[in-house]
GROMACS .gro file of C-alpha atoms in nm:
model
  394
    1MET     CA    1  -0.772  -0.657   1.876
    2PHE     CA    2  -0.669  -0.917   2.135
    3LEU     CA    3  -0.541  -1.121   1.857
    4TRP     CA    4  -0.345  -0.846   1.717
    5ALA     CA    5  -0.208  -0.784   2.056
    6LEU     CA    6  -0.067  -1.111   2.094
    7PHE     CA    7   0.075  -1.100   1.732
    8LEU     CA    8   0.267  -0.771   1.833
    9ILE     CA    9   0.397  -0.942   2.170
   10ALA     CA   10   0.530  -1.249   1.968
   11LEU     CA   11   0.692  -1.010   1.702
   12THR     CA   12   0.854  -0.813   1.987
   13ALA     CA   13   0.994  -1.116   2.158
   14SER     CA   14   1.125  -1.226   1.788
   15TYR     CA   15   1.282  -0.906   1.752
   16LEU     CA   16   1.453  -0.885   2.076
   17SER     CA   17   1.661  -1.192   1.986
   18PHE     CA   18   1.793  -1.012   1.674
   19GLN     CA   19   1.935  -0.737   1.890
   20SER     CA   20   2.298  -0.858   1.883
   21PHE     CA   21   2.323  -0.814   1.502
   22VAL     CA   22   2.134  -0.464   1.523
   23ASP     CA   23   2.380  -0.351   1.775
   24SER     CA   24   2.679  -0.454   1.572
   25GLY     CA   25   2.528  -0.265   1.248
   26SER     CA   26   2.470   0.031   1.473
   27ARG     CA   27   2.804   0.075   1.552
   28TYR     CA   28   2.913   0.043   1.230
   29PHE     CA   29   2.703   0.320   1.082
   30ALA     CA   30   2.805   0.560   1.414
   31ALA     CA   31   3.154   0.600   1.256
   32SER     CA   32   2.995   0.709   0.925
   33TRP     CA   33   2.794   1.043   1.039
   34GLY     CA   34   2.844   1.338   1.217
   35GLY     CA   35   3.103   1.630   1.194
   36ILE     CA   36   3.076   1.980   1.046
   37GLN     CA   37   3.124   1.877   0.693
   38TRP     CA   38   2.859   1.610   0.727
   39GLU     CA   39   2.638   1.879   0.886
   40LYS     CA   40   2.712   2.123   0.587
   41GLN     CA   41   2.611   1.829   0.339
   42VAL     CA   42   2.276   1.759   0.525
   43ARG     CA   43   2.180   2.135   0.545
   44LYS     CA   44   2.286   2.206   0.170
   45SER     CA   45   2.087   1.893   0.071
   46ALA     CA   46   1.775   2.001   0.273
   47GLN     CA   47   1.768   2.378   0.130
   48ILE     CA   48   1.426   2.460  -0.020
   49HIS     CA   49   1.450   2.637  -0.365
   50ARG     CA   50   1.079   2.710  -0.435
   51GLY     CA   51   0.821   2.926  -0.285
   52GLY     CA   52   0.594   2.712  -0.046
   53GLY     CA   53   0.840   2.438  -0.061
   54MET     CA   54   0.900   2.179   0.186
   55SER     CA   55   1.198   1.997   0.344
   56VAL     CA   56   1.170   1.594   0.337
   57LEU     CA   57   1.336   1.326   0.499
   58VAL     CA   58   1.314   1.038   0.277
   59THR     CA   59   1.393   0.677   0.454
   60GLY     CA   60   1.495   0.421   0.193
   61ALA     CA   61   1.613   0.696  -0.053
   62ALA     CA   62   1.848   0.438  -0.219
   63GLY     CA   63   1.575   0.197  -0.287
   64PHE     CA   64   1.352   0.191  -0.577
   65VAL     CA   65   1.077   0.411  -0.477
   66GLY     CA   66   1.269   0.624  -0.263
   67SER     CA   67   1.511   0.712  -0.529
   68HIS     CA   68   1.248   0.813  -0.758
   69VAL     CA   69   1.048   1.030  -0.504
   70SER     CA   70   1.372   1.189  -0.378
   71LEU     CA   71   1.465   1.283  -0.727
   72ALA     CA   72   1.102   1.415  -0.820
   73LEU     CA   73   1.105   1.623  -0.496
   74LYS     CA   74   1.459   1.781  -0.573
   75LYS     CA   75   1.359   1.857  -0.925
   76ARG     CA   76   1.043   2.066  -0.821
   77GLY     CA   77   1.259   2.266  -0.581
   78ASP     CA   78   1.185   2.097  -0.241
   79GLY     CA   79   1.467   2.007   0.017
   80VAL     CA   80   1.562   1.649   0.017
   81VAL     CA   81   1.783   1.451   0.257
   82GLY     CA   82   1.787   1.084   0.233
   83ILE     CA   83   1.886   0.794   0.464
   84ASP     CA   84   1.931   0.405   0.377
   85ASN     CA   85   2.122   0.115   0.536
   86PHE     CA   86   2.226  -0.043   0.178
   87ASN     CA   87   2.138  -0.371   0.338
   88SER     CA   88   2.222  -0.695   0.106
   89TYR     CA   89   1.877  -0.807   0.056
   90TYR     CA   90   1.948  -0.744  -0.325
   91ASP     CA   91   2.272  -0.628  -0.482
   92PRO     CA   92   2.384  -0.332  -0.277
   93SER     CA   93   2.582  -0.210  -0.605
   94LEU     CA   94   2.243  -0.123  -0.744
   95LYS     CA   95   2.141   0.095  -0.432
   96LYS     CA   96   2.500   0.283  -0.455
   97ALA     CA   97   2.439   0.375  -0.816
   98ARG     CA   98   2.085   0.508  -0.718
   99LYS     CA   99   2.300   0.697  -0.455
  100SER     CA  100   2.529   0.837  -0.721
  101MET     CA  101   2.242   0.937  -0.935
  102LEU     CA  102   2.088   1.121  -0.646
  103ALA     CA  103   2.398   1.303  -0.570
  104GLU     CA  104   2.436   1.442  -0.927
  105HIS     CA  105   2.120   1.613  -0.854
  106GLY     CA  106   2.223   1.748  -0.528
  107VAL     CA  107   2.044   1.495  -0.289
  108PHE     CA  108   2.263   1.368   0.011
  109VAL     CA  109   2.202   1.038   0.117
  110VAL     CA  110   2.305   0.940   0.483
  111ALA     CA  111   2.454   0.590   0.535
  112GLY     CA  112   2.251   0.478   0.845
  113ASP     CA  113   1.968   0.244   0.990
  114ILE     CA  114   1.636   0.381   1.083
  115ASN     CA  115   1.660   0.196   1.410
  116ASP     CA  116   1.951   0.435   1.511
  117GLY     CA  117   1.754   0.674   1.738
  118LYS     CA  118   2.042   0.887   1.802
  119LEU     CA  119   2.127   0.953   1.404
  120LEU     CA  120   1.754   1.062   1.370
  121ALA     CA  121   1.765   1.288   1.631
  122LYS     CA  122   2.073   1.432   1.494
  123LEU     CA  123   1.893   1.486   1.159
  124PHE     CA  124   1.612   1.633   1.304
  125ASP     CA  125   1.858   1.879   1.507
  126VAL     CA  126   2.011   1.986   1.197
  127VAL     CA  127   1.703   2.019   0.994
  128ALA     CA  128   1.355   2.105   1.108
  129PHE     CA  129   1.209   1.871   0.833
  130THR     CA  130   0.847   1.986   0.735
  131HIS     CA  131   0.787   1.616   0.618
  132VAL     CA  132   0.873   1.275   0.655
  133MET     CA  133   0.819   1.010   0.348
  134HIS     CA  134   0.874   0.670   0.503
  135LEU     CA  135   0.975   0.437   0.241
  136ALA     CA  136   1.251   0.214   0.435
  137ALA     CA  137   1.115  -0.116   0.497
  138GLN     CA  138   1.215  -0.503   0.426
  139ALA     CA  139   1.040  -0.560   0.142
  140GLY     CA  140   0.936  -0.909  -0.030
  141VAL     CA  141   0.662  -1.158   0.064
  142ARG     CA  142   0.868  -1.506   0.015
  143TYR     CA  143   1.203  -1.386   0.189
  144ALA     CA  144   1.003  -1.347   0.502
  145MET     CA  145   0.986  -1.738   0.537
  146GLU     CA  146   1.392  -1.743   0.521
  147ASN     CA  147   1.452  -1.416   0.752
  148PRO     CA  148   1.140  -1.334   0.955
  149HIS     CA  149   1.349  -1.126   1.204
  150SER     CA  150   1.437  -0.842   0.929
  151TYR     CA  151   1.086  -0.777   0.903
  152VAL     CA  152   1.043  -0.710   1.248
  153HIS     CA  153   1.353  -0.504   1.290
  154SER     CA  154   1.281  -0.269   0.968
  155ASN     CA  155   0.889  -0.276   0.945
  156ILE     CA  156   0.791  -0.230   1.329
  157ALA     CA  157   1.089  -0.146   1.536
  158GLY     CA  158   1.237   0.087   1.278
  159LEU     CA  159   0.889   0.253   1.224
  160VAL     CA  160   0.832   0.290   1.616
  161THR     CA  161   1.179   0.443   1.638
  162LEU     CA  162   1.117   0.675   1.343
  163LEU     CA  163   0.765   0.779   1.486
  164GLU     CA  164   0.926   0.835   1.830
  165ILE     CA  165   1.160   1.089   1.683
  166CYS     CA  166   0.877   1.268   1.498
  167LYS     CA  167   0.658   1.290   1.783
  168SER     CA  168   0.906   1.470   1.986
  169ALA     CA  169   1.018   1.714   1.721
  170ASN     CA  170   0.918   2.054   1.733
  171PRO     CA  171   0.762   2.140   1.512
  172GLN     CA  172   0.632   1.780   1.433
  173PRO     CA  173   0.674   1.688   1.055
  174ALA     CA  174   0.388   1.551   0.870
  175VAL     CA  175   0.454   1.164   0.808
  176VAL     CA  176   0.367   0.983   0.483
  177TRP     CA  177   0.459   0.627   0.465
  178ALA     CA  178   0.433   0.313   0.250
  179SER     CA  179   0.208   0.049   0.356
  180SER     CA  180   0.130  -0.223   0.086
  181SER     CA  181  -0.178  -0.372  -0.068
  182SER     CA  182  -0.053  -0.707   0.078
  183VAL     CA  183  -0.264  -0.601   0.379
  184TYR     CA  184  -0.558  -0.709   0.202
  185GLY     CA  185  -0.430  -1.048   0.255
  186LEU     CA  186  -0.707  -1.335   0.171
  187ASN     CA  187  -0.963  -1.046   0.066
  188GLU     CA  188  -1.162  -1.185  -0.208
  189LYS     CA  189  -1.369  -0.863  -0.275
  190SER     CA  190  -1.270  -0.688  -0.612
  191PRO     CA  191  -1.149  -0.427  -0.671
  192PHE     CA  192  -0.977  -0.354  -0.303
  193SER     CA  193  -1.099  -0.068  -0.113
  194GLU     CA  194  -0.945   0.112   0.141
  195SER     CA  195  -1.281   0.015   0.368
  196ASP     CA  196  -1.213  -0.381   0.332
  197ARG     CA  197  -1.124  -0.589   0.582
  198THR     CA  198  -0.739  -0.635   0.630
  199ASP     CA  199  -0.739  -0.882   0.918
  200GLN     CA  200  -0.647  -1.184   0.721
  201PRO     CA  201  -0.287  -1.131   0.643
  202ALA     CA  202  -0.140  -1.408   0.389
  203SER     CA  203   0.233  -1.334   0.489
  204LEU     CA  204   0.447  -1.211   0.758
  205TYR     CA  205   0.541  -0.918   0.541
  206ALA     CA  206   0.171  -0.825   0.506
  207ALA     CA  207   0.139  -0.874   0.894
  208THR     CA  208   0.407  -0.638   0.945
  209LYS     CA  209   0.269  -0.366   0.711
  210LYS     CA  210  -0.070  -0.388   0.902
  211ALA     CA  211   0.078  -0.367   1.203
  212GLY     CA  212   0.245  -0.056   1.092
  213GLU     CA  213  -0.109   0.091   1.009
  214GLU     CA  214  -0.243   0.023   1.362
  215ILE     CA  215   0.087   0.180   1.518
  216THR     CA  216   0.081   0.503   1.293
  217HIS     CA  217  -0.284   0.534   1.401
  218THR     CA  218  -0.174   0.514   1.780
  219TYR     CA  219   0.080   0.794   1.723
  220ASN     CA  220  -0.173   1.007   1.528
  221HIS     CA  221  -0.455   0.951   1.802
  222ILE     CA  222  -0.200   1.016   2.112
  223TYR     CA  223   0.056   1.270   1.970
  224GLY     CA  224  -0.119   1.453   1.680
  225LEU     CA  225   0.099   1.342   1.412
  226SER     CA  226  -0.031   1.390   1.049
  227ILE     CA  227  -0.006   1.025   0.889
  228THR     CA  228  -0.088   0.915   0.549
  229GLY     CA  229  -0.017   0.550   0.461
  230LEU     CA  230   0.002   0.425   0.085
  231ARG     CA  231  -0.104   0.088  -0.036
  232PHE     CA  232   0.143   0.031  -0.307
  233PHE     CA  233   0.043  -0.210  -0.574
  234THR     CA  234   0.322  -0.397  -0.762
  235VAL     CA  235   0.532  -0.120  -0.854
  236TYR     CA  236   0.759  -0.147  -1.145
  237GLY     CA  237   1.008   0.037  -1.387
  238PRO     CA  238   1.345   0.166  -1.445
  239TRP     CA  239   1.576   0.127  -1.134
  240GLY     CA  240   1.342  -0.148  -0.985
  241ARG     CA  241   1.431  -0.409  -0.741
  242PRO     CA  242   1.584  -0.731  -0.880
  243ASP     CA  243   1.361  -0.963  -0.666
  244MET     CA  244   1.062  -0.857  -0.846
  245ALA     CA  245   0.910  -1.112  -1.116
  246TYR     CA  246   0.923  -0.871  -1.402
  247PHE     CA  247   1.322  -0.792  -1.349
  248SER     CA  248   1.415  -1.157  -1.301
  249PHE     CA  249   1.210  -1.258  -1.601
  250THR     CA  250   1.408  -1.014  -1.796
  251ARG     CA  251   1.723  -1.123  -1.665
  252ASN     CA  252   1.668  -1.479  -1.691
  253ILE     CA  253   1.522  -1.444  -2.057
  254LEU     CA  254   1.819  -1.275  -2.179
  255GLN     CA  255   2.049  -1.523  -2.040
  256GLY     CA  256   1.849  -1.803  -2.162
  257LYS     CA  257   1.754  -1.942  -1.856
  258PRO     CA  258   1.394  -2.092  -1.780
  259ILE     CA  259   1.178  -1.867  -1.582
  260THR     CA  260   0.912  -2.012  -1.316
  261VAL     CA  261   0.557  -1.894  -1.366
  262TYR     CA  262   0.324  -1.958  -1.088
  263ARG     CA  263  -0.027  -2.051  -1.125
  264GLY     CA  264  -0.326  -2.044  -0.893
  265LYS     CA  265  -0.588  -2.310  -0.814
  266ASN     CA  266  -0.789  -2.481  -1.083
  267ARG     CA  267  -0.513  -2.375  -1.316
  268VAL     CA  268  -0.620  -1.976  -1.269
  269ASP     CA  269  -0.353  -1.745  -1.384
  270LEU     CA  270  -0.200  -1.523  -1.127
  271ALA     CA  271  -0.264  -1.156  -1.212
  272ARG     CA  272  -0.155  -0.824  -1.047
  273ASP     CA  273  -0.235  -0.448  -1.073
  274PHE     CA  274   0.104  -0.358  -1.202
  275THR     CA  275   0.189   0.006  -1.121
  276TYR     CA  276   0.439   0.236  -1.333
  277ILE     CA  277   0.690   0.404  -1.107
  278ASP     CA  278   0.618   0.773  -1.229
  279ASP     CA  279   0.244   0.721  -1.130
  280VAL     CA  280   0.344   0.605  -0.784
  281VAL     CA  281   0.577   0.910  -0.753
  282LYS     CA  282   0.276   1.135  -0.845
  283GLY     CA  283   0.069   0.988  -0.585
  284CYS     CA  284   0.364   1.038  -0.313
  285LEU     CA  285   0.400   1.386  -0.417
  286GLY     CA  286   0.015   1.430  -0.400
  287SER     CA  287  -0.003   1.258  -0.051
  288LEU     CA  288   0.286   1.495   0.072
  289ASP     CA  289   0.105   1.808  -0.074
  290THR     CA  290  -0.218   1.740   0.074
  291SER     CA  291  -0.100   1.589   0.411
  292GLY     CA  292  -0.197   1.867   0.640
  293LYS     CA  293  -0.026   1.964   0.950
  294SER     CA  294   0.055   1.765   1.264
  295THR     CA  295  -0.066   1.929   1.601
  296GLY     CA  296   0.157   1.817   1.865
  297SER     CA  297   0.465   2.005   1.984
  298GLY     CA  298   0.727   1.813   2.189
  299GLY     CA  299   0.532   1.506   2.226
  300LYS     CA  300   0.194   1.673   2.320
  301LYS     CA  301  -0.111   1.688   2.101
  302SER     CA  302  -0.319   1.998   2.079
  303GLY     CA  303  -0.588   1.867   1.846
  304PRO     CA  304  -0.684   1.621   1.601
  305ALA     CA  305  -0.463   1.546   1.308
  306PRO     CA  306  -0.527   1.397   0.974
  307TYR     CA  307  -0.503   1.023   0.951
  308ARG     CA  308  -0.555   0.885   0.582
  309ILE     CA  309  -0.491   0.544   0.395
  310PHE     CA  310  -0.480   0.542   0.001
  311ASN     CA  311  -0.455   0.263  -0.263
  312LEU     CA  312  -0.194   0.366  -0.529
  313GLY     CA  313  -0.252   0.118  -0.816
  314ASN     CA  314  -0.307   0.117  -1.188
  315THR     CA  315  -0.685  -0.013  -1.167
  316SER     CA  316  -0.617  -0.258  -1.450
  317PRO     CA  317  -0.489  -0.607  -1.337
  318VAL     CA  318  -0.274  -0.838  -1.582
  319THR     CA  319  -0.194  -1.162  -1.580
  320VAL     CA  320   0.148  -1.306  -1.535
  321PRO     CA  321   0.155  -1.479  -1.861
  322ALA     CA  322   0.048  -1.158  -2.047
  323LEU     CA  323   0.335  -0.977  -1.857
  324VAL     CA  324   0.569  -1.267  -2.021
  325SER     CA  325   0.451  -1.203  -2.357
  326ILE     CA  326   0.520  -0.824  -2.326
  327LEU     CA  327   0.859  -0.887  -2.202
  328GLU     CA  328   0.901  -1.136  -2.498
  329ARG     CA  329   0.813  -0.898  -2.756
  330HIS     CA  330   1.031  -0.589  -2.613
  331LEU     CA  331   1.318  -0.823  -2.565
  332LYS     CA  332   1.255  -1.004  -2.887
  333VAL     CA  333   1.353  -1.333  -2.711
  334LYS     CA  334   1.142  -1.625  -2.634
  335ALA     CA  335   1.125  -1.725  -2.277
  336LYS     CA  336   1.182  -2.070  -2.162
  337LYS     CA  337   0.870  -2.130  -1.913
  338ASN     CA  338   0.813  -2.368  -1.617
  339VAL     CA  339   0.469  -2.327  -1.503
  340VAL     CA  340   0.392  -2.462  -1.157
  341GLU     CA  341   0.141  -2.441  -0.900
  342MET     CA  342   0.168  -2.158  -0.660
  343PRO     CA  343   0.312  -2.281  -0.352
  344GLY     CA  344   0.189  -2.174   0.010
  345ASN     CA  345   0.466  -1.908   0.039
  346GLY     CA  346   0.240  -1.593   0.130
  347ASP     CA  347   0.159  -1.488  -0.241
  348VAL     CA  348  -0.205  -1.427  -0.325
  349PRO     CA  349  -0.383  -1.504  -0.673
  350PHE     CA  350  -0.464  -1.139  -0.768
  351THR     CA  351  -0.454  -0.769  -0.687
  352HIS     CA  352  -0.697  -0.506  -0.794
  353ALA     CA  353  -0.695  -0.153  -0.688
  354ASN     CA  354  -0.981   0.085  -0.606
  355ILE     CA  355  -0.826   0.443  -0.618
  356SER     CA  356  -1.163   0.641  -0.625
  357MET     CA  357  -1.041   0.805  -0.287
  358ALA     CA  358  -0.694   0.887  -0.411
  359ARG     CA  359  -0.848   1.052  -0.731
  360ARG     CA  360  -1.092   1.267  -0.501
  361GLU     CA  361  -0.822   1.351  -0.248
  362PHE     CA  362  -0.535   1.472  -0.449
  363GLY     CA  363  -0.604   1.385  -0.829
  364TYR     CA  364  -0.430   1.056  -0.871
  365LYS     CA  365  -0.459   0.925  -1.204
  366PRO     CA  366  -0.237   0.671  -1.328
  367THR     CA  367  -0.145   0.718  -1.710
  368THR     CA  368   0.117   0.446  -1.798
  369ASP     CA  369  -0.009   0.080  -1.921
  370LEU     CA  370   0.195  -0.211  -1.867
  371GLN     CA  371   0.316  -0.248  -2.217
  372THR     CA  372   0.458   0.119  -2.228
  373GLY     CA  373   0.591   0.087  -1.873
  374LEU     CA  374   0.768  -0.245  -1.969
  375LYS     CA  375   0.907  -0.088  -2.260
  376LYS     CA  376   1.064   0.172  -2.066
  377PHE     CA  377   1.211  -0.061  -1.791
  378VAL     CA  378   1.378  -0.282  -2.066
  379LYS     CA  379   1.524   0.018  -2.243
  380TRP     CA  380   1.682   0.107  -1.906
  381TYR     CA  381   1.787  -0.236  -1.817
  382LEU     CA  382   1.969  -0.304  -2.127
  383SER     CA  383   2.154   0.035  -2.084
  384TYR     CA  384   2.226  -0.011  -1.731
  385TYR     CA  385   2.376  -0.378  -1.754
  386GLY     CA  386   2.548  -0.293  -2.071
  387TYR     CA  387   2.355  -0.521  -2.333
  388ASN     CA  388   2.437  -0.474  -2.708
  389HIS     CA  389   2.241  -0.674  -2.951
  390GLY     CA  390   2.120  -0.902  -2.718
  391LYS     CA  391   2.482  -0.979  -2.524
  392ALA     CA  392   2.603  -0.838  -2.223
  393VAL     CA  393   2.908  -0.615  -2.298
  394ASN     CA  394   3.091  -0.698  -1.998
   0.00000   0.00000   0.00000
């Protein structure tokens, strides 16, 4: 615990040096929200259209998982309001396309940052959210070596800003948020279980997610917030993130460019527990449906509230070379592979989820294997990027 305290202090100091960038960003977003028309859009989007439904604030709603979860909630009749800062970690045009897709289904996505406490407070003033689905985060293991401050900004400071608003709300919402399988770090026990040790992170990204689990536990303990953390295992599928291997492999194979396939020590193939987006969405909705109630009011706790952590994986790890072979089959193009040893950039050699807790708690049962899921992804990719007979239309 002492080491974790030192770690958090160091991250906080690093974050403070990042403030000038944050302040300028906040001034930009402040001009894009507020007013009577804006409030009408928020209220309309938050309207519940089913008996026993919920009103959910989804952070990172224009992101990969966030857009899918927002759409699923809306389709079943729940009220949904999104927030996203549309940053440039990857092509913002993809995020804007997801936003347009959500708008067609009646989901309003606010352009703003979760570090903007005034914006979050305004949203809770306009809508009494019953639940928060917190998916906004700085993702990516390797990018943390280039821009560590962005991880502190989003994954720690942003989380605390959001929790501060939630604990002061009346009524308090239940909070479900995205942790990560990366918290298992250097753990070699397989499959990974929620009770396994998570104090050996292999990357800054993993460390910020582990810190998030400690922070959320604090807010649950002190303020009575109902908290559920979800450890996602390599989520893939249509509308995915371009920085993910399956996405970049697809792009490079179609363009005739070589792909880099990493291999572990002693020439061992890397393996991941690839989990299809529709299965993850089912897990997110199941977590929301069983989250229980927060017990605080105006920042004061009246009794214990649920605190839960679940793995959401597929339970069937697949090697990266096998992934490439499946893509080659679906794309009908042979990949040009450069096989190299995995660098010390924070990646781990394998992941494998034990999902028995999620299955027992809310019936989580993944149904999509990698072959089927990648076929759906490739179909979306070729359509979205305008490929016809193997060539881009534009």
